[in-house]
Amino acid sequence: MDELIASPKSMKKIILRGIRKNLLELGSATKLELSNLLEVSLPTISKFLSRMEEEGEIRLVGLDESSGGRRAKRYTYTPEFALGLAIFLEKSETNYTVFNCIGEIKAQGKAPSVLVDDGIHSLTTFIEKLMTTYPKISSIAIGVPGSVENGKIFYIPGYEQFQHFDLKAYYEEHFSVPVIVENDMNAAVLGYHNTRGMKDKQSLIYLYSGQNGPGAGIMINGDVVRGSTFFSGEVSFVPMYDNQNFRQALENGSDSKKMIKEEYELDAISRLIASFVAIINPHTIIFCNNEMDKLSLDKVAISCTKYIPSEHLPKLTASNWEQDYLDGLQSLGLDLILNGTTT
């Protein structure tokens, strides 16, 4: 059982994360409230809060009403103590958001794509400029149109300069802040789930064709599924018909990106949905609102009934993919901040 006993260093990290998380979620708290919530002794909580207050991570916001004894000090988290950078790479452009610990956007914008330039050098220069402008950036979350295993990109067709590149390790060494690298669709389904306050354990599929071919973000019972080799969601390879996979059936010889309306596109999507329903039986399937309008969603719903009983059809909806993507990366970046590196 010895391996289950946390080391002093890991216990410190757990307590700090708990304090940060509760202060951010509650808005403010007293030492006693934090002690009860975290099941940590009052002297220990006091020691941590004193250190955090000294470093400006938390601040005193007032004293509670007295219940007969000394009035309890109430603390809040300093939103600007640490900032996060969320950035995602697409063929046509690079999108980014700089945010504080309570999710307020400090900067957001687009820049020319680094994927088609010299890759790492352009991306590094871009991030360096942002970190010079916002020196409080304490975490970086990067989204890529490819498969990622623990920060290493191993399948990113068309962008050979990033193939088998450990982006996480490279940037953690270069910038000395924690970094997370995530597949685009995994981040999008996470962002969709989190921003809608889905407290229950929903199962969601996020489908998007985009600039780099079709992909899916898969969430089962509230958890993003990455798979045993981090290859889940690569739906391009799903066999369809006439010796075609899903990407071939969807594109039908055309690679022009547009609103999905053609019968062959809708049928390919309906077959893919039927496969997901039969295997996962999700609550909702989400599409990008730049690809699917209400009429196309209705047609897909009707087409699906050729393959699965209508009572098992999930909710079909469309959303802003770019915003969901950034929201997902932002939540991953905030998680890195909660884990902390400075205290």
Short mmCIF file of C-alpha atoms in Angstrom, two decimals:
data_model
loop_
_atom_site.label_atom_id
_atom_site.label_comp_id
_atom_site.label_asym_id
_atom_site.label_seq_id
_atom_site.Cartn_x
_atom_site.Cartn_y
_atom_site.Cartn_z
CA MET A 1 0.00 0.00 0.00
CA ASP A 2 3.02 2.30 0.31
CA GLU A 3 2.69 3.39 -3.31
CA LEU A 4 -0.75 4.88 -2.50
CA ILE A 5 0.65 7.27 0.11
CA ALA A 6 1.20 10.70 -1.43
CA SER A 7 4.64 12.26 -1.07
CA PRO A 8 4.94 15.64 0.69
CA LYS A 9 5.56 17.29 -2.69
CA SER A 10 2.47 15.75 -4.30
CA MET A 11 0.36 16.54 -1.22
CA LYS A 12 1.45 20.17 -1.46
CA LYS A 13 0.39 20.21 -5.11
CA ILE A 14 -2.99 18.63 -4.28
CA ILE A 15 -3.70 21.16 -1.51
CA LEU A 16 -2.69 24.14 -3.65
CA ARG A 17 -4.85 22.92 -6.52
CA GLY A 18 -7.77 22.47 -4.14
CA ILE A 19 -7.39 25.99 -2.74
CA ARG A 20 -7.15 27.53 -6.21
CA LYS A 21 -10.07 25.54 -7.59
CA ASN A 22 -12.38 26.34 -4.69
CA LEU A 23 -11.52 30.03 -4.55
CA LEU A 24 -12.12 30.35 -8.30
CA GLU A 25 -15.39 28.41 -8.19
CA LEU A 26 -16.77 29.99 -5.01
CA GLY A 27 -15.45 33.50 -5.60
CA SER A 28 -14.20 33.74 -2.00
CA ALA A 29 -13.76 31.59 1.09
CA THR A 30 -12.46 31.65 4.66
CA LYS A 31 -9.72 29.47 6.10
CA LEU A 32 -12.30 27.37 7.93
CA GLU A 33 -14.41 26.88 4.80
CA LEU A 34 -11.36 25.74 2.82
CA SER A 35 -10.27 23.49 5.68
CA ASN A 36 -13.67 21.78 5.71
CA LEU A 37 -13.92 21.53 1.91
CA LEU A 38 -10.44 20.06 1.47
CA GLU A 39 -10.44 18.07 4.71
CA VAL A 40 -7.10 19.62 5.60
CA SER A 41 -6.22 20.96 9.05
CA LEU A 42 -6.73 24.67 9.77
CA PRO A 43 -3.02 25.29 10.58
CA THR A 44 -2.00 23.72 7.26
CA ILE A 45 -4.52 25.79 5.30
CA SER A 46 -3.34 28.93 7.15
CA LYS A 47 0.26 28.23 6.18
CA PHE A 48 -0.62 27.82 2.50
CA LEU A 49 -2.83 30.92 2.43
CA SER A 50 -0.15 33.06 4.08
CA ARG A 51 2.37 32.05 1.44
CA MET A 52 -0.11 32.62 -1.39
CA GLU A 53 -1.06 36.03 -0.01
CA GLU A 54 2.60 37.05 0.26
CA GLU A 55 3.12 36.19 -3.40
CA GLY A 56 -0.02 38.02 -4.53
CA GLU A 57 -1.84 34.89 -5.67
CA ILE A 58 -4.73 35.54 -3.27
CA ARG A 59 -5.92 38.65 -1.47
CA LEU A 60 -8.03 39.53 1.54
CA VAL A 61 -11.47 40.89 0.60
CA GLY A 62 -12.89 41.51 4.05
CA LEU A 63 -13.97 40.06 7.35
CA ASP A 64 -17.07 37.96 7.94
CA GLU A 65 -19.69 38.93 10.51
CA SER A 66 -18.68 37.91 14.00
CA SER A 67 -20.48 34.95 15.57
CA GLY A 68 -19.08 35.76 18.98
CA GLY A 69 -15.39 35.24 18.38
CA ARG A 70 -12.78 36.74 16.09
CA ARG A 71 -14.13 37.73 12.67
CA ALA A 72 -12.98 35.32 9.95
CA LYS A 73 -10.85 36.65 7.11
CA ARG A 74 -12.30 36.07 3.64
CA TYR A 75 -9.96 35.50 0.69
CA THR A 76 -10.36 35.61 -3.08
CA TYR A 77 -8.12 34.54 -5.92
CA THR A 78 -6.26 37.20 -7.91
CA PRO A 79 -7.53 36.68 -11.49
CA GLU A 80 -4.51 38.34 -13.09
CA PHE A 81 -1.95 36.39 -11.05
CA ALA A 82 -1.49 34.01 -13.98
CA LEU A 83 -2.64 34.15 -17.59
CA GLY A 84 -3.10 31.30 -20.05
CA LEU A 85 -2.51 31.14 -23.78
CA ALA A 86 -4.73 28.97 -25.97
CA ILE A 87 -3.64 28.67 -29.58
CA PHE A 88 -4.74 26.45 -32.42
CA LEU A 89 -3.18 25.79 -35.79
CA GLU A 90 -5.13 25.48 -39.03
CA LYS A 91 -4.12 25.45 -42.69
CA SER A 92 -5.35 29.00 -43.33
CA GLU A 93 -4.74 30.75 -40.00
CA THR A 94 -3.58 30.57 -36.41
CA ASN A 95 -6.18 31.45 -33.76
CA TYR A 96 -5.30 32.47 -30.21
CA THR A 97 -6.77 33.62 -26.91
CA VAL A 98 -5.04 35.05 -23.84
CA PHE A 99 -7.21 34.65 -20.74
CA ASN A 100 -7.03 35.11 -16.98
CA CYS A 101 -7.87 32.63 -14.23
CA ILE A 102 -11.60 33.38 -14.24
CA GLY A 103 -11.87 33.02 -18.00
CA GLU A 104 -11.87 36.70 -18.94
CA ILE A 105 -10.38 37.27 -22.38
CA LYS A 106 -7.40 39.63 -22.37
CA ALA A 107 -6.66 39.26 -26.08
CA GLN A 108 -8.05 37.22 -28.94
CA GLY A 109 -7.24 37.18 -32.61
CA LYS A 110 -6.01 35.46 -35.75
CA ALA A 111 -2.67 35.42 -37.51
CA PRO A 112 -1.33 33.87 -40.72
CA SER A 113 -0.95 30.11 -40.53
CA VAL A 114 2.35 28.74 -39.27
CA LEU A 115 1.54 25.27 -40.61
CA VAL A 116 2.39 26.24 -44.17
CA ASP A 117 5.42 28.33 -43.20
CA ASP A 118 8.57 27.00 -41.62
CA GLY A 119 6.57 25.44 -38.83
CA ILE A 120 8.25 25.54 -35.47
CA HIS A 121 10.29 28.71 -36.05
CA SER A 122 7.24 30.80 -37.03
CA LEU A 123 5.13 29.40 -34.20
CA THR A 124 7.88 30.01 -31.65
CA THR A 125 8.33 33.62 -32.79
CA PHE A 126 4.57 34.17 -32.63
CA ILE A 127 4.32 32.81 -29.07
CA GLU A 128 7.39 34.77 -27.96
CA LYS A 129 5.73 38.03 -29.07
CA LEU A 130 2.57 37.19 -27.14
CA MET A 131 4.55 36.29 -24.02
CA THR A 132 6.49 39.55 -24.25
CA THR A 133 3.22 41.46 -24.41
CA TYR A 134 1.65 39.34 -21.64
CA PRO A 135 4.51 38.26 -19.34
CA LYS A 136 2.05 36.70 -16.87
CA ILE A 137 1.31 33.85 -19.31
CA SER A 138 1.85 30.75 -17.17
CA SER A 139 0.46 27.97 -19.36
CA ILE A 140 0.18 27.21 -23.07
CA ALA A 141 -2.49 24.98 -24.63
CA ILE A 142 -1.92 24.18 -28.32
CA GLY A 143 -4.44 22.54 -30.63
CA VAL A 144 -3.32 20.74 -33.79
CA PRO A 145 -5.15 18.99 -36.67
CA GLY A 146 -3.55 15.64 -35.92
CA SER A 147 -3.23 12.78 -33.49
CA VAL A 148 -1.27 13.51 -30.31
CA GLU A 149 0.20 11.22 -27.67
CA ASN A 150 1.31 12.97 -24.47
CA GLY A 151 2.34 16.09 -26.36
CA LYS A 152 3.97 14.34 -29.32
CA ILE A 153 2.29 14.70 -32.72
CA PHE A 154 2.39 11.40 -34.59
CA TYR A 155 -0.23 11.69 -37.34
CA ILE A 156 -0.69 15.06 -39.06
CA PRO A 157 -1.08 14.51 -42.83
CA GLY A 158 0.24 17.30 -45.00
CA TYR A 159 2.43 18.94 -42.36
CA GLU A 160 5.56 16.84 -42.33
CA GLN A 161 7.57 19.38 -40.31
CA PHE A 162 5.36 18.55 -37.31
CA GLN A 163 5.27 14.78 -37.84
CA HIS A 164 6.68 12.86 -34.83
CA PHE A 165 7.54 16.14 -33.11
CA ASP A 166 7.25 16.43 -29.33
CA LEU A 167 5.75 19.91 -29.21
CA LYS A 168 5.02 19.75 -25.47
CA ALA A 169 8.59 18.91 -24.45
CA TYR A 170 10.07 21.43 -26.89
CA TYR A 171 8.02 24.36 -25.61
CA GLU A 172 8.21 23.45 -21.93
CA GLU A 173 11.98 23.62 -22.24
CA HIS A 174 11.91 26.76 -24.38
CA PHE A 175 9.40 28.79 -22.37
CA SER A 176 9.67 27.17 -18.90
CA VAL A 177 5.89 27.00 -18.47
CA PRO A 178 3.62 23.92 -18.55
CA VAL A 179 2.32 23.07 -22.02
CA ILE A 180 -0.45 20.78 -23.25
CA VAL A 181 -0.93 19.75 -26.88
CA GLU A 182 -4.33 18.40 -27.92
CA ASN A 183 -6.08 17.11 -31.02
CA ASP A 184 -8.46 19.69 -32.47
CA MET A 185 -11.64 17.63 -32.21
CA ASN A 186 -10.92 16.44 -28.67
CA ALA A 187 -10.55 20.08 -27.62
CA ALA A 188 -13.75 21.07 -29.47
CA VAL A 189 -15.93 18.42 -27.85
CA LEU A 190 -14.48 19.34 -24.45
CA GLY A 191 -15.21 23.03 -25.06
CA TYR A 192 -18.77 22.33 -26.20
CA HIS A 193 -19.41 20.24 -23.09
CA ASN A 194 -17.84 22.66 -20.60
CA THR A 195 -19.40 25.90 -21.87
CA ARG A 196 -22.89 24.44 -21.71
CA GLY A 197 -22.57 23.50 -18.07
CA MET A 198 -23.26 19.82 -18.73
CA LYS A 199 -22.92 18.45 -15.22
CA ASP A 200 -24.31 15.04 -16.11
CA LYS A 201 -22.22 12.37 -17.79
CA GLN A 202 -23.19 13.05 -21.39
CA SER A 203 -21.89 11.15 -24.41
CA LEU A 204 -21.16 13.47 -27.34
CA ILE A 205 -19.71 13.20 -30.84
CA TYR A 206 -18.35 16.32 -32.54
CA LEU A 207 -17.98 15.90 -36.32
CA TYR A 208 -16.09 18.34 -38.52
CA SER A 209 -14.63 18.16 -42.00
CA GLY A 210 -12.70 21.43 -42.00
CA GLN A 211 -9.48 22.22 -43.82
CA ASN A 212 -7.69 18.96 -43.08
CA GLY A 213 -10.27 16.27 -43.72
CA PRO A 214 -12.95 14.84 -41.43
CA GLY A 215 -12.37 14.14 -37.76
CA ALA A 216 -14.42 13.48 -34.66
CA GLY A 217 -14.17 14.35 -30.99
CA ILE A 218 -15.65 11.58 -28.87
CA MET A 219 -16.86 12.01 -25.30
CA ILE A 220 -18.34 9.06 -23.40
CA ASN A 221 -20.04 9.68 -20.06
CA GLY A 222 -18.32 13.05 -19.72
CA ASP A 223 -14.79 11.86 -20.54
CA VAL A 224 -12.91 12.56 -23.78
CA VAL A 225 -11.90 9.30 -25.43
CA ARG A 226 -8.41 9.29 -26.93
CA GLY A 227 -8.02 5.54 -27.43
CA SER A 228 -5.31 3.01 -26.68
CA THR A 229 -2.95 4.53 -29.26
CA PHE A 230 -4.45 8.06 -29.17
CA PHE A 231 -5.97 7.52 -32.63
CA SER A 232 -9.68 7.68 -31.79
CA GLY A 233 -11.73 10.10 -33.87
CA GLU A 234 -9.82 9.56 -37.12
CA VAL A 235 -13.10 8.84 -38.91
CA SER A 236 -11.56 9.35 -42.36
CA PHE A 237 -10.62 5.67 -42.22
CA VAL A 238 -14.09 4.29 -41.41
CA PRO A 239 -15.02 1.94 -44.31
CA MET A 240 -18.15 2.99 -46.18
CA TYR A 241 -19.08 1.37 -49.51
CA ASP A 242 -17.68 0.74 -53.01
CA ASN A 243 -14.22 0.32 -51.48
CA GLN A 244 -14.37 3.87 -50.12
CA ASN A 245 -13.62 5.13 -46.65
CA PHE A 246 -15.60 7.97 -45.04
CA ARG A 247 -13.36 10.74 -46.37
CA GLN A 248 -13.54 9.40 -49.94
CA ALA A 249 -17.32 8.95 -49.73
CA LEU A 250 -17.77 12.45 -48.28
CA GLU A 251 -15.57 14.20 -50.81
CA ASN A 252 -16.59 12.09 -53.85
CA GLY A 253 -13.59 13.32 -55.82
CA SER A 254 -13.96 16.93 -54.68
CA ASP A 255 -11.94 18.55 -51.91
CA SER A 256 -13.72 21.91 -51.95
CA LYS A 257 -14.86 22.92 -48.49
CA LYS A 258 -18.42 24.22 -48.42
CA MET A 259 -21.77 23.82 -46.75
CA ILE A 260 -22.68 20.14 -46.79
CA LYS A 261 -25.83 19.71 -48.90
CA GLU A 262 -25.21 17.03 -51.55
CA GLU A 263 -27.05 13.74 -51.24
CA TYR A 264 -23.83 11.69 -51.31
CA GLU A 265 -22.42 13.81 -48.44
CA LEU A 266 -25.57 13.49 -46.35
CA ASP A 267 -25.71 9.74 -46.94
CA ALA A 268 -22.07 9.25 -45.91
CA ILE A 269 -22.69 11.24 -42.73
CA SER A 270 -25.87 9.27 -42.02
CA ARG A 271 -23.98 5.99 -42.28
CA LEU A 272 -21.27 7.27 -39.94
CA ILE A 273 -23.88 8.43 -37.43
CA ALA A 274 -25.55 5.01 -37.61
CA SER A 275 -22.21 3.41 -36.74
CA PHE A 276 -21.74 5.72 -33.75
CA VAL A 277 -25.30 5.06 -32.56
CA ALA A 278 -24.88 1.30 -32.81
CA ILE A 279 -21.55 1.34 -30.96
CA ILE A 280 -21.76 4.29 -28.52
CA ASN A 281 -25.41 5.44 -28.56
CA PRO A 282 -24.53 9.12 -27.85
CA HIS A 283 -26.88 11.78 -26.53
CA THR A 284 -25.86 14.43 -29.08
CA ILE A 285 -23.92 14.74 -32.33
CA ILE A 286 -22.53 18.21 -33.04
CA PHE A 287 -21.57 19.66 -36.42
CA CYS A 288 -19.84 22.90 -37.35
CA ASN A 289 -22.41 25.57 -38.24
CA ASN A 290 -20.28 26.53 -41.25
CA GLU A 291 -20.85 23.07 -42.70
CA MET A 292 -24.36 22.04 -41.68
CA ASP A 293 -27.51 24.20 -41.66
CA LYS A 294 -30.94 23.32 -40.26
CA LEU A 295 -32.17 21.87 -43.57
CA SER A 296 -29.14 19.57 -43.89
CA LEU A 297 -29.50 18.42 -40.26
CA ASP A 298 -33.15 17.55 -40.91
CA LYS A 299 -32.21 15.63 -44.07
CA VAL A 300 -29.52 13.69 -42.20
CA ALA A 301 -32.00 12.80 -39.45
CA ILE A 302 -34.40 11.39 -42.04
CA SER A 303 -31.60 9.58 -43.88
CA CYS A 304 -30.36 7.99 -40.63
CA THR A 305 -33.67 6.15 -40.25
CA LYS A 306 -32.69 4.01 -43.26
CA TYR A 307 -29.95 2.52 -41.09
CA ILE A 308 -31.11 2.74 -37.45
CA PRO A 309 -34.50 2.83 -35.67
CA SER A 310 -35.59 6.46 -35.25
CA GLU A 311 -36.06 6.16 -31.47
CA HIS A 312 -32.29 5.75 -31.05
CA LEU A 313 -31.37 8.81 -33.11
CA PRO A 314 -29.36 11.30 -30.99
CA LYS A 315 -29.96 15.03 -30.97
CA LEU A 316 -28.32 16.59 -34.05
CA THR A 317 -27.14 20.16 -33.65
CA ALA A 318 -24.63 22.69 -35.04
CA SER A 319 -22.23 24.94 -33.14
CA ASN A 320 -19.41 27.45 -33.60
CA TRP A 321 -16.45 25.08 -33.98
CA GLU A 322 -13.72 27.70 -33.65
CA GLN A 323 -15.16 29.00 -30.38
CA ASP A 324 -15.72 25.49 -28.98
CA TYR A 325 -12.13 24.63 -29.94
CA LEU A 326 -10.70 27.67 -28.15
CA ASP A 327 -12.96 27.09 -25.14
CA GLY A 328 -11.69 23.52 -24.87
CA LEU A 329 -8.06 24.60 -25.08
CA GLN A 330 -8.76 27.34 -22.53
CA SER A 331 -10.11 24.79 -20.03
CA LEU A 332 -7.01 22.63 -20.55
CA GLY A 333 -4.77 25.66 -20.03
CA LEU A 334 -6.64 26.67 -16.88
CA ASP A 335 -6.15 23.16 -15.55
CA LEU A 336 -2.39 23.62 -15.95
CA ILE A 337 -2.60 26.90 -14.00
CA LEU A 338 -4.55 25.18 -11.20
CA ASN A 339 -1.73 22.66 -10.91
CA GLY A 340 0.62 25.61 -10.59
CA THR A 341 4.33 26.06 -11.02
CA THR A 342 5.26 29.02 -8.88
CA THR A 343 4.07 28.46 -5.33
#
